[in-house]
CSV table of C-alpha atoms in Angstrom, one decimal:
chain,number,residue,atom,x,y,z
H,1,MET,CA,35.7,35.8,-25.4
H,2,ASN,CA,34.9,39.0,-23.5
H,3,ARG,CA,34.1,39.0,-19.9
H,4,ARG,CA,30.4,40.1,-20.3
H,5,TYR,CA,29.7,37.3,-22.8
H,6,PHE,CA,31.3,34.7,-20.4
H,7,LEU,CA,29.3,35.9,-17.5
H,8,GLY,CA,26.0,35.9,-19.5
H,9,LEU,CA,26.8,32.3,-20.7
H,10,SER,CA,27.6,31.2,-17.2
H,11,LEU,CA,24.4,32.6,-15.7
H,12,SER,CA,22.4,31.0,-18.5
H,13,ALA,CA,23.9,27.6,-17.8
H,14,VAL,CA,23.2,27.9,-14.1
H,15,ALA,CA,19.6,29.2,-14.5
H,16,ALA,CA,18.5,26.8,-17.2
H,17,PRO,CA,17.7,23.9,-14.9
H,18,ALA,CA,15.8,26.1,-12.5
H,19,LEU,CA,13.7,27.5,-15.4
H,20,ALA,CA,13.1,24.1,-17.0
H,21,ARG,CA,9.6,22.8,-16.6
H,22,ARG,CA,9.3,19.9,-14.2
H,23,PRO,CA,7.4,16.9,-15.4
H,24,ALA,CA,3.9,16.6,-13.9
H,25,GLU,CA,3.9,14.7,-10.6
H,26,ARG,CA,1.6,11.8,-10.9
H,27,PRO,CA,-0.9,11.4,-8.1
H,28,ARG,CA,-1.2,7.9,-6.6
H,29,ALA,CA,-4.7,6.9,-5.6
H,30,LEU,CA,-6.2,3.9,-3.8
H,31,SER,CA,-9.8,2.7,-3.7
H,32,LEU,CA,-10.5,0.2,-0.9
H,33,HIS,CA,-13.5,-1.7,0.5
H,34,HIS,CA,-13.2,-3.2,4.0
H,35,MET,CA,-15.1,-6.5,3.9
H,36,HIS,CA,-15.8,-6.6,7.7
H,37,THR,CA,-17.0,-3.0,8.2
H,38,ASP,CA,-18.4,-2.4,4.7
H,39,GLU,CA,-16.6,0.9,4.7
H,40,ARG,CA,-15.2,2.3,1.4
H,41,VAL,CA,-12.6,4.9,0.8
H,42,SER,CA,-11.1,6.4,-2.4
H,43,LEU,CA,-8.3,8.9,-2.1
H,44,VAL,CA,-5.1,10.3,-3.4
H,45,TYR,CA,-2.4,9.3,-0.8
H,46,ARG,CA,0.7,10.5,-2.6
H,47,VAL,CA,1.7,13.1,-5.2
H,48,GLY,CA,5.2,12.7,-6.7
H,49,ASP,CA,7.5,11.9,-3.7
H,50,HIS,CA,5.2,13.5,-1.1
H,51,TYR,CA,2.7,11.5,0.9
H,52,LYS,CA,-0.4,13.4,1.9
H,53,ARG,CA,-0.6,13.5,5.7
H,54,SER,CA,-4.4,13.8,5.8
H,55,ALA,CA,-4.8,10.8,3.4
H,56,LEU,CA,-2.4,8.7,5.5
H,57,GLN,CA,-4.4,9.5,8.7
H,58,GLU,CA,-7.6,8.5,6.9
H,59,LEU,CA,-6.1,5.3,5.8
H,60,ASN,CA,-4.8,4.6,9.3
H,61,TRP,CA,-8.3,4.8,10.6
H,62,PHE,CA,-9.8,2.9,7.7
H,63,LEU,CA,-7.4,0.0,8.3
H,64,ARG,CA,-7.8,-0.1,12.1
H,65,ASP,CA,-8.5,-3.2,14.0
H,66,PHE,CA,-12.2,-3.4,13.4
H,67,ARG,CA,-12.7,-5.6,16.5
H,68,THR,CA,-11.1,-3.2,19.0
H,69,GLY,CA,-11.0,0.2,17.2
H,70,ASP,CA,-7.2,0.4,17.8
H,71,LYS,CA,-5.1,1.9,15.1
H,72,VAL,CA,-1.5,2.3,14.2
H,73,ALA,CA,0.4,4.2,11.6
H,74,ILE,CA,0.3,1.9,8.6
H,75,ASP,CA,3.6,1.7,6.7
H,76,PRO,CA,3.2,4.0,3.6
H,77,GLN,CA,5.3,1.6,1.6
H,78,LEU,CA,2.4,-0.8,1.9
H,79,PHE,CA,0.2,1.7,0.0
H,80,ASP,CA,2.9,2.0,-2.7
H,81,LEU,CA,2.9,-1.8,-2.9
H,82,LEU,CA,-0.9,-1.8,-3.3
H,83,TYR,CA,-0.7,0.9,-6.0
H,84,ASP,CA,2.1,-0.9,-7.9
H,85,VAL,CA,0.3,-4.2,-7.8
H,86,LYS,CA,-2.8,-2.8,-9.4
H,87,ALA,CA,-0.8,-0.7,-11.9
H,88,SER,CA,1.1,-3.8,-13.0
H,89,LEU,CA,-2.3,-5.5,-13.5
H,90,GLY,CA,-3.2,-2.6,-15.8
H,91,ASP,CA,-6.1,-1.1,-13.8
H,92,THR,CA,-5.1,1.8,-11.5
H,93,GLU,CA,-8.9,2.4,-10.9
H,94,ALA,CA,-9.5,-1.0,-9.3
H,95,ARG,CA,-11.0,-1.3,-5.9
H,96,TYR,CA,-9.3,-3.6,-3.4
H,97,GLU,CA,-11.3,-5.7,-1.0
H,98,ILE,CA,-9.5,-5.7,2.4
H,99,LEU,CA,-10.0,-8.8,4.5
H,100,SER,CA,-7.4,-8.1,7.2
H,101,ALA,CA,-5.4,-5.0,8.0
H,102,TYR,CA,-4.0,-3.9,11.4
H,103,ARG,CA,-4.6,-6.4,14.2
H,104,SER,CA,-4.1,-5.5,17.8
H,105,PRO,CA,-2.2,-7.9,20.1
H,106,GLN,CA,-5.5,-8.8,21.7
H,107,THR,CA,-7.1,-9.7,18.3
H,108,ASN,CA,-4.1,-11.6,17.1
H,109,ALA,CA,-4.0,-13.7,20.3
H,110,MET,CA,-7.8,-14.3,20.1
H,111,LEU,CA,-7.4,-15.5,16.5
H,112,ARG,CA,-4.6,-17.8,17.5
H,113,ARG,CA,-6.7,-19.3,20.4
H,114,THR,CA,-9.6,-19.9,18.1
H,115,GLY,CA,-7.7,-22.0,15.6
H,116,HIS,CA,-6.9,-19.4,13.0
H,117,ARG,CA,-3.5,-19.9,11.5
H,118,VAL,CA,-2.0,-16.5,12.3
H,119,ALA,CA,1.6,-15.8,13.1
H,120,ARG,CA,2.5,-14.9,16.7
H,121,ASN,CA,4.6,-12.0,15.4
H,122,SER,CA,2.5,-11.2,12.4
H,123,LEU,CA,3.3,-8.0,10.5
H,124,HIS,CA,-0.4,-7.2,10.8
H,125,LEU,CA,0.5,-6.2,14.4
H,126,SER,CA,2.8,-3.4,13.2
H,127,GLY,CA,0.7,-2.1,10.3
H,128,GLN,CA,2.9,-3.7,7.6
H,129,ALA,CA,0.5,-6.3,6.2
H,130,LEU,CA,-2.8,-6.6,4.4
H,131,ASP,CA,-4.9,-9.5,3.2
H,132,ILE,CA,-6.5,-8.5,-0.1
H,133,ARG,CA,-8.3,-9.5,-3.2
H,134,PHE,CA,-10.2,-8.0,-6.2
H,135,PRO,CA,-13.8,-8.9,-6.7
H,136,ASP,CA,-13.3,-9.7,-10.4
H,137,LEU,CA,-9.8,-11.1,-10.6
H,138,ALA,CA,-8.3,-14.5,-9.7
H,139,THR,CA,-6.1,-14.2,-6.6
H,140,ARG,CA,-3.3,-16.1,-8.4
H,141,GLU,CA,-3.0,-13.1,-10.7
H,142,ILE,CA,-2.7,-10.7,-7.7
H,143,ARG,CA,-0.1,-13.1,-6.2
H,144,ASP,CA,1.9,-13.2,-9.5
H,145,ALA,CA,1.9,-9.4,-9.8
H,146,ALA,CA,3.0,-9.0,-6.2
H,147,LEU,CA,5.8,-11.6,-6.6
H,148,ALA,CA,7.0,-9.9,-9.8
H,149,LEU,CA,7.6,-6.7,-7.9
H,150,GLY,CA,10.1,-8.5,-5.6
H,151,ARG,CA,9.2,-6.4,-2.6
H,152,GLY,CA,8.1,-7.8,0.8
H,153,GLY,CA,6.2,-11.0,1.6
H,154,VAL,CA,3.5,-12.6,-0.5
H,155,GLY,CA,1.2,-15.3,0.9
H,156,TYR,CA,-1.2,-17.1,-1.4
H,157,TYR,CA,-4.4,-18.5,0.2
H,158,PRO,CA,-6.4,-19.9,-2.7
H,159,GLY,CA,-8.8,-21.8,-0.4
H,160,SER,CA,-9.8,-18.6,1.4
H,161,ASP,CA,-9.5,-16.5,-1.8
H,162,PHE,CA,-7.0,-13.8,-0.7
H,163,VAL,CA,-3.4,-12.8,-1.0
H,164,HIS,CA,-1.3,-11.5,1.9
H,165,ILE,CA,1.1,-8.7,1.1
H,166,ASP,CA,3.6,-7.1,3.5
H,167,THR,CA,6.6,-4.8,3.6
H,168,GLY,CA,8.8,-7.2,5.5
H,169,ALA,CA,11.6,-9.4,4.0
H,170,VAL,CA,11.1,-10.7,0.5
H,171,ARG,CA,9.6,-14.2,0.8
H,172,HIS,CA,6.5,-16.1,-0.4
H,173,TRP,CA,4.4,-19.0,0.7
H,174,ARG,CA,1.2,-20.9,-0.1
H,175,ALA,CA,-1.3,-22.0,2.5
C-alpha cells in the first residue's frame, strides 16, 4: 500500500462521521391549560437535547403560584415527564389540565391550615411537582402511564380526579 493511498483512506475514515447526516432532532412540545387562571400555553420547550430558554421562562411564569404571583425555575425534567406520559398514551398533541403547580411557602402553609392534605415539604415548593389530568381521559390511565415510566413520584387522587407527578424519588400512593 503506497503512502498516498494510506493517507487518503485515513482521511476518509476520519471525515466520514463528520459528513454523515445527523438524524432530525425531534422537537418536544407541550400544551397546557391552567384550571385556576384559565390561561393556556402551547410551545416547543426542547429540540433534541437542548432546552429552549425562552420556552422554559414562559413555562416558569405559566406555572407560577397563582395566589401570590411568585415563581421558581420549574425542573425541566418535569416537562420531559409530562411529554413522555402523553407520548406513551399515544397522543403527543393532548392538552394537559394543570390543577396545581408551584406553591409558595405561604400558599402551602395556608392550604395546610385550611384542611387540605398537602405535604409540609411538598415538591410543589421547589418546582418539581404538578397535579394534572386530561379532559377526556380517565386519571387511572394517566397514573398507569406515569407508573410505567418508573420516574419520580406518582400520586393517584380518583376522588378529586387528578394525578400528582413529580421528579423526586420513585414512589407511588393513592389518596
